[in-house]
Amino acid sequence: MNISQYKTKVASHYLPLDPEQIGLKIMEADYYFTSIKHDGYFAALEIKNGKATLYDRNGNAKEINAITTAAKSIKEDVMLAGEICVFKNGKSSNNREVAAALYEPEKHDIRFGVFDIISYKGEEPTLDEKEKTALIKKLAISNEVFAIEQTLMESRKDIIAFYKDIAGKEEGAVVRSADGIIYKIKPSITLDLVVLGYAMSSGEDEILRELLLGVALDNFDFQIVTKCGNGFSNKDRQELVKKLKPLTVASEYTEVSGAKTAFVMVEPSLVMELSCLDVISETTKGSIHKSVLNYSKKEGYTFKEQAATISCISPVFERFRDDKKATSADAGEKQFSYLIEENAKEESADLKPSTIKLREVYTKSGKGGTAVRKFLGIQTHKEKTGKYSPFIVLYTDFSTGRKTPLEQDIFLCATSKDMEIKMAQLIEENIKKGWEKI
């Protein structure tokens, strides 16, 4: 099993929890191993034929001599999962300290805390949690490569007591149950985000479904971060639509809501505080990238690029921040920038803008107003990232008379010829008598 496969497997067993949910959401099990949460960077340490190699979360080798030198004392072939941590005064520090220390590891007390075994003697281990914990403790015996201390517990009451003891002293706790479920317990995270758009509930008039939220960057750029539809009362949902409607602005960019309708984009002037169980900067497929939009009063929102950012786990509306402005100082990326790896930022900076190769627009007048159907053939220039098709066709259908006025479909194409054929098919299927090309 490689690092990518391990991350996929672990993600399926992972559950973030607020401390107040310990007694409610941790399921009954024969036993639990509980430890403090070290706020570091996930990594894998492989010892094979006497050679030690440290890999980051993307499978790239990392040069941290203190860790790899210490790991040579492990005589068996094994791949260990753990956290790269930075220690100060005998205690592991936060994620920000780790990010800074990785540039000059020789100047810091960097260690590798082991919490799992990815492979043992070339095979995926079939050990239960007790046997695995005992083996980790046996293997990781140095100061620089250490076994994260695991406390065996038999009930959820024990876990609650453990958390109360570390609350305010440590970032959180990790609980591994006998059933293989992993719980990460930590207080809710709060973020101040700019309201960029809103979507209404399908089939209900003037009722808010969710908000589109982002952070303010420089030069009137805004990066999309999350959607939030929880925490609003019924009264909130009605009042917010009234508040946001007058702020509606134009946008060449379309973001689709959970109801498959387009968000109505609004002037970036409101700041909202939300809470969430956790934030992540990557998935098993790599770093998380979302759209960056530029805003101007004349043109509204225009798409600028895709850039590295985060996703919020279980976001909930808390309140509007009338004391804060939609600026990078009050609602900016600095709230979580330490989570975004430098290689992800460099990757997004190197991306070449997409090019519109084909464009046809048709209109049709009716009782409800003018309907528009637009067809775009786009060359992405991003196929080398492994995340984008070389060419796409985007079909937009707008009609004011429908319950969902704006609908879009996207079609992935391998070649320029495929793009031309697909676009011709869509035009033939959707443009009949009465449509006028403009």
CSV table of C-alpha atoms in Angstrom, one decimal, residues 61-432:
chain,number,residue,atom,x,y,z
A,61,ALA,CA,11.1,12.9,-0.5
A,62,LYS,CA,12.0,15.3,2.3
A,63,GLU,CA,15.6,16.0,3.5
A,64,ILE,CA,15.4,16.1,7.3
A,65,ASN,CA,18.7,14.5,8.4
A,66,ALA,CA,17.8,14.3,12.1
A,67,ILE,CA,14.8,12.1,11.4
A,68,THR,CA,16.3,9.9,8.7
A,69,THR,CA,19.5,9.4,10.6
A,70,ALA,CA,17.6,8.3,13.7
A,71,ALA,CA,15.4,6.0,11.7
A,72,LYS,CA,18.4,3.9,10.6
A,73,SER,CA,18.3,2.3,14.1
A,74,ILE,CA,15.1,0.5,13.0
A,75,LYS,CA,16.3,-2.8,11.5
A,76,GLU,CA,13.1,-4.1,10.0
A,77,ASP,CA,11.5,-3.0,6.6
A,78,VAL,CA,8.6,-0.8,7.5
A,79,MET,CA,6.7,2.3,6.4
A,80,LEU,CA,5.4,4.4,9.3
A,81,ALA,CA,2.7,7.1,9.2
A,82,GLY,CA,3.2,10.1,11.4
A,83,GLU,CA,3.5,13.8,12.0
A,84,ILE,CA,6.5,16.0,11.4
A,85,CYS,CA,6.6,18.1,14.6
A,86,VAL,CA,8.7,21.0,15.9
A,87,PHE,CA,9.5,20.9,19.6
A,88,LYS,CA,10.2,23.9,21.8
A,89,ASN,CA,11.0,23.5,25.5
A,90,GLY,CA,10.1,19.8,25.3
A,91,LYS,CA,6.6,20.4,23.8
A,92,SER,CA,5.4,20.2,20.2
A,93,SER,CA,4.5,23.6,18.8
A,94,ASN,CA,1.9,24.6,16.2
A,95,ASN,CA,1.5,24.1,12.5
A,96,ARG,CA,2.9,27.6,11.7
A,97,GLU,CA,6.1,26.8,13.4
A,98,VAL,CA,6.5,23.5,11.4
A,99,ALA,CA,5.9,25.3,8.1
A,100,ALA,CA,8.7,27.8,8.9
A,101,ALA,CA,11.1,25.1,10.3
A,102,LEU,CA,10.9,23.0,7.2
A,103,TYR,CA,12.9,25.6,5.3
A,104,GLU,CA,15.8,25.3,7.8
A,105,PRO,CA,15.4,22.0,9.5
A,106,GLU,CA,18.9,21.9,10.9
A,107,LYS,CA,18.1,25.0,13.0
A,108,HIS,CA,15.1,23.4,14.7
A,109,ASP,CA,14.2,20.5,16.9
A,110,ILE,CA,12.2,18.6,14.3
A,111,ARG,CA,10.9,15.1,15.1
A,112,PHE,CA,8.7,12.5,13.6
A,113,GLY,CA,5.8,11.3,15.8
A,114,VAL,CA,4.5,7.8,14.7
A,115,PHE,CA,0.8,7.0,15.0
A,116,ASP,CA,0.3,4.2,12.4
A,117,ILE,CA,2.0,1.5,10.3
A,118,ILE,CA,1.4,1.7,6.5
A,119,SER,CA,3.3,-1.5,5.7
A,120,TYR,CA,5.4,-4.0,7.6
A,121,LYS,CA,7.9,-6.3,5.9
A,122,GLY,CA,6.4,-5.4,2.6
A,123,GLU,CA,2.8,-6.2,3.5
A,124,GLU,CA,-0.1,-4.3,4.8
A,125,PRO,CA,-0.3,-5.1,8.6
A,126,THR,CA,-3.3,-7.2,9.8
A,127,LEU,CA,-2.7,-6.4,13.4
A,128,ASP,CA,-5.5,-5.1,15.7
A,129,GLU,CA,-5.0,-1.7,17.3
A,130,LYS,CA,-3.4,-3.2,20.5
A,131,GLU,CA,-0.9,-5.2,18.6
A,132,LYS,CA,-0.1,-2.3,16.2
A,133,THR,CA,0.4,0.2,19.1
A,134,ALA,CA,2.8,-2.3,20.8
A,135,LEU,CA,4.8,-2.7,17.6
A,136,ILE,CA,5.0,1.1,17.0
A,137,LYS,CA,6.2,1.5,20.5
A,138,LYS,CA,8.9,-1.1,20.0
A,139,LEU,CA,10.1,0.3,16.6
A,140,ALA,CA,10.0,4.1,17.3
A,141,ILE,CA,12.4,4.3,20.3
A,142,SER,CA,14.5,7.4,19.5
A,143,ASN,CA,14.0,11.1,20.4
A,144,GLU,CA,13.7,12.1,16.8
A,145,VAL,CA,11.5,9.2,15.8
A,146,PHE,CA,9.1,8.6,18.6
A,147,ALA,CA,5.8,6.7,19.2
A,148,ILE,CA,3.0,9.2,20.0
A,149,GLU,CA,1.8,8.2,23.4
A,150,GLN,CA,-1.4,6.2,23.3
A,151,THR,CA,-3.6,5.8,26.4
A,152,LEU,CA,-5.8,2.7,26.5
A,153,MET,CA,-9.4,3.5,27.5
A,154,GLU,CA,-12.5,1.4,28.0
A,155,SER,CA,-15.3,4.0,27.9
A,156,ARG,CA,-16.3,7.3,26.5
A,157,LYS,CA,-16.3,8.7,30.0
A,158,ASP,CA,-12.5,8.1,30.1
A,159,ILE,CA,-12.2,10.1,26.8
A,160,ILE,CA,-14.2,13.0,28.2
A,161,ALA,CA,-12.0,13.1,31.3
A,162,PHE,CA,-8.9,12.9,29.1
A,163,TYR,CA,-10.0,15.8,27.0
A,164,LYS,CA,-11.0,18.0,30.0
A,165,ASP,CA,-7.5,17.5,31.3
A,166,ILE,CA,-5.8,18.7,28.1
A,167,ALA,CA,-8.3,21.4,27.1
A,168,GLY,CA,-6.5,24.7,26.7
A,169,LYS,CA,-3.1,23.0,26.9
A,170,GLU,CA,-3.1,21.0,23.7
A,171,GLU,CA,-4.6,21.5,20.2
A,172,GLY,CA,-7.0,18.5,20.6
A,173,ALA,CA,-7.1,14.8,21.0
A,174,VAL,CA,-7.1,11.8,18.6
A,175,VAL,CA,-9.1,8.7,19.4
A,176,ARG,CA,-8.7,5.4,17.6
A,177,SER,CA,-11.4,2.9,18.4
A,178,ALA,CA,-11.1,-0.9,18.3
A,179,ASP,CA,-13.5,-0.8,15.3
A,180,GLY,CA,-11.0,1.2,13.2
A,181,ILE,CA,-12.8,4.6,13.4
A,182,ILE,CA,-10.5,7.6,14.0
A,183,TYR,CA,-12.0,10.6,15.8
A,184,LYS,CA,-10.2,14.0,15.9
A,185,ILE,CA,-11.5,16.1,18.8
A,186,LYS,CA,-10.8,19.8,18.8
A,187,PRO,CA,-12.8,23.0,19.4
A,188,SER,CA,-14.7,24.5,16.5
A,189,ILE,CA,-12.7,26.8,14.2
A,190,THR,CA,-14.1,30.3,13.4
A,191,LEU,CA,-13.4,32.2,10.3
A,192,ASP,CA,-14.5,35.7,9.1
A,193,LEU,CA,-15.5,35.4,5.4
A,194,VAL,CA,-16.9,37.7,2.7
A,195,VAL,CA,-20.4,37.1,1.3
A,196,LEU,CA,-20.0,36.7,-2.4
A,197,GLY,CA,-23.4,35.3,-3.4
A,198,TYR,CA,-26.6,33.6,-2.4
A,199,ALA,CA,-28.8,30.8,-3.6
A,200,MET,CA,-32.5,30.3,-2.8
A,201,SER,CA,-34.3,27.1,-1.9
A,202,SER,CA,-35.7,25.2,-4.9
A,203,GLY,CA,-39.4,25.5,-5.1
A,204,GLU,CA,-39.7,28.1,-2.3
A,205,ASP,CA,-40.1,31.8,-3.0
A,206,GLU,CA,-37.7,34.2,-1.3
A,207,ILE,CA,-36.1,31.6,1.0
A,208,LEU,CA,-32.4,31.5,1.4
A,209,ARG,CA,-30.7,28.1,0.8
A,210,GLU,CA,-27.0,28.9,1.3
A,211,LEU,CA,-24.4,31.6,1.0
A,212,LEU,CA,-21.2,31.6,-1.2
A,213,LEU,CA,-18.3,32.7,1.0
A,214,GLY,CA,-14.7,33.7,0.3
A,215,VAL,CA,-11.7,35.6,1.6
A,216,ALA,CA,-10.5,39.0,0.4
A,217,LEU,CA,-7.1,39.2,-1.3
A,218,ASP,CA,-5.4,42.3,-2.6
A,219,ASN,CA,-6.5,44.5,-5.6
A,220,PHE,CA,-10.3,43.6,-5.2
A,221,ASP,CA,-9.6,39.9,-5.7
A,222,PHE,CA,-11.7,37.4,-3.8
A,223,GLN,CA,-11.1,33.6,-3.4
A,224,ILE,CA,-14.0,31.3,-3.0
A,225,VAL,CA,-13.7,29.2,0.2
A,226,THR,CA,-17.0,27.5,1.1
A,227,LYS,CA,-20.8,27.4,0.9
A,228,CYS,CA,-22.8,27.6,4.1
A,229,GLY,CA,-26.5,26.7,4.6
A,230,ASN,CA,-26.5,25.8,8.3
A,231,GLY,CA,-27.2,27.9,11.3
A,232,PHE,CA,-29.9,30.2,9.9
A,233,SER,CA,-33.4,30.4,11.4
A,234,ASN,CA,-36.4,30.6,9.0
A,235,LYS,CA,-36.6,34.3,9.8
A,236,ASP,CA,-32.9,34.7,8.9
A,237,ARG,CA,-33.5,33.0,5.6
A,238,GLN,CA,-36.3,35.4,4.7
A,239,GLU,CA,-34.6,38.6,5.9
A,240,LEU,CA,-31.3,37.7,4.2
A,241,VAL,CA,-32.8,37.5,0.8
A,242,LYS,CA,-34.3,41.0,1.3
A,243,LYS,CA,-30.9,42.3,2.4
A,244,LEU,CA,-28.9,40.7,-0.4
A,245,LYS,CA,-31.2,41.3,-3.4
A,246,PRO,CA,-30.3,45.0,-3.6
A,247,LEU,CA,-26.6,44.1,-3.6
A,248,THR,CA,-26.9,41.9,-6.8
A,249,VAL,CA,-24.1,42.5,-9.3
A,250,ALA,CA,-23.1,41.1,-12.7
A,251,SER,CA,-20.8,38.1,-13.0
A,252,GLU,CA,-19.1,36.3,-15.9
A,253,TYR,CA,-18.4,33.5,-13.4
A,254,THR,CA,-21.0,31.0,-12.3
A,255,GLU,CA,-20.9,28.9,-9.1
A,256,VAL,CA,-23.6,26.2,-8.7
A,257,SER,CA,-25.4,25.7,-5.4
A,258,GLY,CA,-26.3,22.4,-3.7
A,259,ALA,CA,-29.8,22.8,-5.4
A,260,LYS,CA,-28.1,22.8,-8.8
A,261,THR,CA,-29.0,26.5,-9.3
A,262,ALA,CA,-26.6,29.3,-9.9
A,263,PHE,CA,-25.6,31.6,-7.1
A,264,VAL,CA,-26.7,35.2,-7.4
A,265,MET,CA,-23.5,37.2,-7.0
A,266,VAL,CA,-23.5,40.2,-4.7
A,267,GLU,CA,-21.4,43.2,-4.0
A,268,PRO,CA,-18.6,42.1,-1.6
A,269,SER,CA,-19.4,44.2,1.4
A,270,LEU,CA,-20.7,41.9,4.1
A,271,VAL,CA,-18.5,39.9,6.4
A,272,MET,CA,-19.9,36.8,8.1
A,273,GLU,CA,-18.4,34.7,10.9
A,274,LEU,CA,-18.8,31.0,10.6
A,275,SER,CA,-17.7,28.1,12.7
A,276,CYS,CA,-16.6,24.7,11.4
A,277,LEU,CA,-15.3,21.4,12.9
A,278,ASP,CA,-12.1,21.5,10.8
A,279,VAL,CA,-10.4,23.0,7.8
A,280,ILE,CA,-8.4,21.0,5.2
A,281,SER,CA,-6.0,22.1,2.6
A,282,GLU,CA,-5.9,18.9,0.6
A,283,THR,CA,-7.8,15.8,-0.4
A,284,THR,CA,-6.4,12.4,-1.4
A,285,LYS,CA,-6.2,13.9,-4.9
A,286,GLY,CA,-3.8,16.7,-3.8
A,287,SER,CA,-4.1,20.3,-2.8
A,288,ILE,CA,-7.5,22.0,-2.9
A,289,HIS,CA,-7.8,24.7,-5.5
A,290,LYS,CA,-10.8,27.1,-6.0
A,291,SER,CA,-11.6,30.1,-8.1
A,292,VAL,CA,-10.2,33.6,-7.5
A,293,LEU,CA,-12.5,36.3,-8.8
A,294,ASN,CA,-11.8,40.0,-9.4
A,295,TYR,CA,-14.5,42.5,-8.6
A,296,SER,CA,-15.2,45.9,-10.1
A,297,LYS,CA,-18.3,48.1,-9.9
A,298,LYS,CA,-18.4,48.3,-13.7
A,299,GLU,CA,-18.0,44.6,-14.6
A,300,GLY,CA,-19.0,42.8,-11.4
A,301,TYR,CA,-17.1,39.6,-11.0
A,302,THR,CA,-14.6,38.2,-13.6
A,303,PHE,CA,-12.7,35.0,-13.3
A,304,LYS,CA,-9.0,35.3,-12.6
A,305,GLU,CA,-7.4,31.9,-11.8
A,306,GLN,CA,-7.6,28.8,-9.7
A,307,ALA,CA,-5.5,28.9,-6.6
A,308,ALA,CA,-4.7,26.8,-3.5
A,309,THR,CA,-7.0,27.3,-0.5
A,310,ILE,CA,-9.0,25.3,2.1
A,311,SER,CA,-12.3,23.6,2.5
A,312,CYS,CA,-14.4,23.8,5.7
A,313,ILE,CA,-15.9,20.7,7.4
A,314,SER,CA,-19.5,21.3,8.5
A,315,PRO,CA,-19.6,25.1,8.3
A,316,VAL,CA,-22.3,26.9,10.4
A,317,PHE,CA,-23.4,30.5,10.4
A,318,GLU,CA,-22.7,32.3,13.6
A,319,ARG,CA,-23.2,36.1,13.0
A,320,PHE,CA,-22.5,39.0,10.7
A,321,ARG,CA,-19.5,41.1,11.6
A,322,ASP,CA,-20.6,44.7,11.2
A,323,ASP,CA,-17.4,45.7,12.9
A,324,LYS,CA,-15.3,44.2,10.0
A,325,LYS,CA,-14.8,45.2,6.4
A,326,ALA,CA,-14.4,43.0,3.3
A,327,THR,CA,-10.7,43.5,3.2
A,328,SER,CA,-7.6,41.3,3.4
A,329,ALA,CA,-6.9,42.8,6.8
A,330,ASP,CA,-10.3,41.8,8.3
A,331,ALA,CA,-11.4,38.8,6.2
A,332,GLY,CA,-8.3,37.6,4.5
A,333,GLU,CA,-6.3,34.5,3.7
A,334,LYS,CA,-4.0,35.0,6.7
A,335,GLN,CA,-6.6,33.2,8.8
A,336,PHE,CA,-5.4,29.9,7.4
A,337,SER,CA,-2.5,30.7,5.0
A,338,TYR,CA,-0.2,28.6,7.2
A,339,LEU,CA,-2.2,25.5,6.2
A,340,ILE,CA,-1.5,25.9,2.5
A,341,GLU,CA,1.7,24.3,1.3
A,342,GLU,CA,4.1,26.5,-0.6
A,343,ASN,CA,4.3,23.9,-3.4
A,344,ALA,CA,0.6,24.3,-3.9
A,345,LYS,CA,0.9,28.1,-4.1
A,346,GLU,CA,3.7,27.7,-6.6
A,347,GLU,CA,1.7,25.2,-8.6
A,348,SER,CA,-1.3,27.6,-8.9
A,349,ALA,CA,1.0,30.5,-9.8
A,350,ASP,CA,2.4,28.6,-12.8
A,351,LEU,CA,-1.0,27.8,-14.3
A,352,LYS,CA,-1.6,29.4,-17.7
A,353,PRO,CA,-5.0,31.1,-18.2
A,354,SER,CA,-7.5,29.2,-20.3
A,355,THR,CA,-8.3,30.4,-23.9
A,356,ILE,CA,-11.7,30.7,-25.5
A,357,LYS,CA,-11.3,29.0,-28.9
A,358,LEU,CA,-15.0,28.9,-30.0
A,359,ARG,CA,-17.9,31.1,-29.1
A,360,GLU,CA,-21.5,31.3,-30.3
A,361,VAL,CA,-24.4,33.0,-28.6
A,362,TYR,CA,-28.1,32.9,-29.6
A,363,THR,CA,-31.1,34.8,-28.2
A,364,LYS,CA,-34.9,34.4,-28.4
A,365,SER,CA,-37.5,36.9,-27.4
A,366,GLY,CA,-40.6,35.7,-25.4
A,367,LYS,CA,-43.2,36.9,-23.0
A,368,GLY,CA,-41.0,36.5,-20.0
A,369,GLY,CA,-38.0,38.3,-21.6
A,370,THR,CA,-35.0,37.4,-23.7
A,371,ALA,CA,-33.7,33.9,-23.4
A,372,VAL,CA,-30.0,33.3,-24.1
A,373,ARG,CA,-28.1,30.1,-25.1
A,374,LYS,CA,-24.3,30.4,-25.2
A,375,PHE,CA,-21.7,27.8,-26.3
A,376,LEU,CA,-18.0,28.1,-25.5
A,377,GLY,CA,-15.1,25.9,-26.6
A,378,ILE,CA,-12.2,26.4,-24.2
A,379,GLN,CA,-8.6,25.2,-24.2
A,380,THR,CA,-7.5,24.9,-20.6
A,381,HIS,CA,-3.7,24.7,-20.9
A,382,LYS,CA,-3.8,22.7,-17.7
A,383,GLU,CA,-3.9,19.1,-18.7
A,384,LYS,CA,-0.4,18.5,-17.2
A,385,THR,CA,-1.7,19.0,-13.7
A,386,GLY,CA,-3.8,15.8,-14.0
A,387,LYS,CA,-6.8,17.8,-12.8
A,388,TYR,CA,-8.2,19.3,-16.0
A,389,SER,CA,-9.2,18.1,-19.5
A,390,PRO,CA,-7.2,19.7,-22.4
A,391,PHE,CA,-10.4,21.1,-23.9
A,392,ILE,CA,-14.0,21.7,-22.6
A,393,VAL,CA,-17.3,22.8,-24.0
A,394,LEU,CA,-19.4,24.9,-21.8
A,395,TYR,CA,-23.1,25.2,-22.6
A,396,THR,CA,-25.1,28.0,-20.8
A,397,ASP,CA,-28.9,28.2,-21.0
A,398,PHE,CA,-30.7,31.2,-19.5
A,399,SER,CA,-34.5,31.7,-19.4
A,400,THR,CA,-36.2,34.1,-16.9
A,401,GLY,CA,-39.5,32.1,-17.1
A,402,ARG,CA,-38.1,28.9,-15.5
A,403,LYS,CA,-37.9,27.9,-11.9
A,404,THR,CA,-34.1,27.6,-12.4
A,405,PRO,CA,-33.3,30.5,-14.8
A,406,LEU,CA,-29.7,29.6,-15.3
A,407,GLU,CA,-28.5,26.1,-16.2
A,408,GLN,CA,-25.1,25.0,-17.3
A,409,ASP,CA,-23.5,21.8,-18.6
A,410,ILE,CA,-19.8,21.2,-19.1
A,411,PHE,CA,-18.3,18.5,-21.5
A,412,LEU,CA,-14.7,17.3,-21.3
A,413,CYS,CA,-12.8,16.8,-24.6
A,414,ALA,CA,-9.5,15.2,-25.3
A,415,THR,CA,-8.7,17.1,-28.5
A,416,SER,CA,-9.5,20.3,-30.4
A,417,LYS,CA,-11.4,18.2,-32.9
A,418,ASP,CA,-13.5,16.6,-30.2
A,419,MET,CA,-14.3,20.0,-28.9
A,420,GLU,CA,-15.5,21.2,-32.3
A,421,ILE,CA,-17.7,18.1,-32.8
A,422,LYS,CA,-19.3,18.4,-29.4
A,423,MET,CA,-20.0,22.0,-29.8
A,424,ALA,CA,-21.6,21.4,-33.2
A,425,GLN,CA,-23.8,18.7,-31.7
A,426,LEU,CA,-25.0,20.9,-28.9
A,427,ILE,CA,-25.9,23.7,-31.3
A,428,GLU,CA,-27.8,21.4,-33.5
A,429,GLU,CA,-29.7,19.9,-30.6
A,430,ASN,CA,-30.6,23.2,-28.8
A,431,ILE,CA,-30.9,25.8,-31.5
A,432,LYS,CA,-34.2,25.5,-33.5
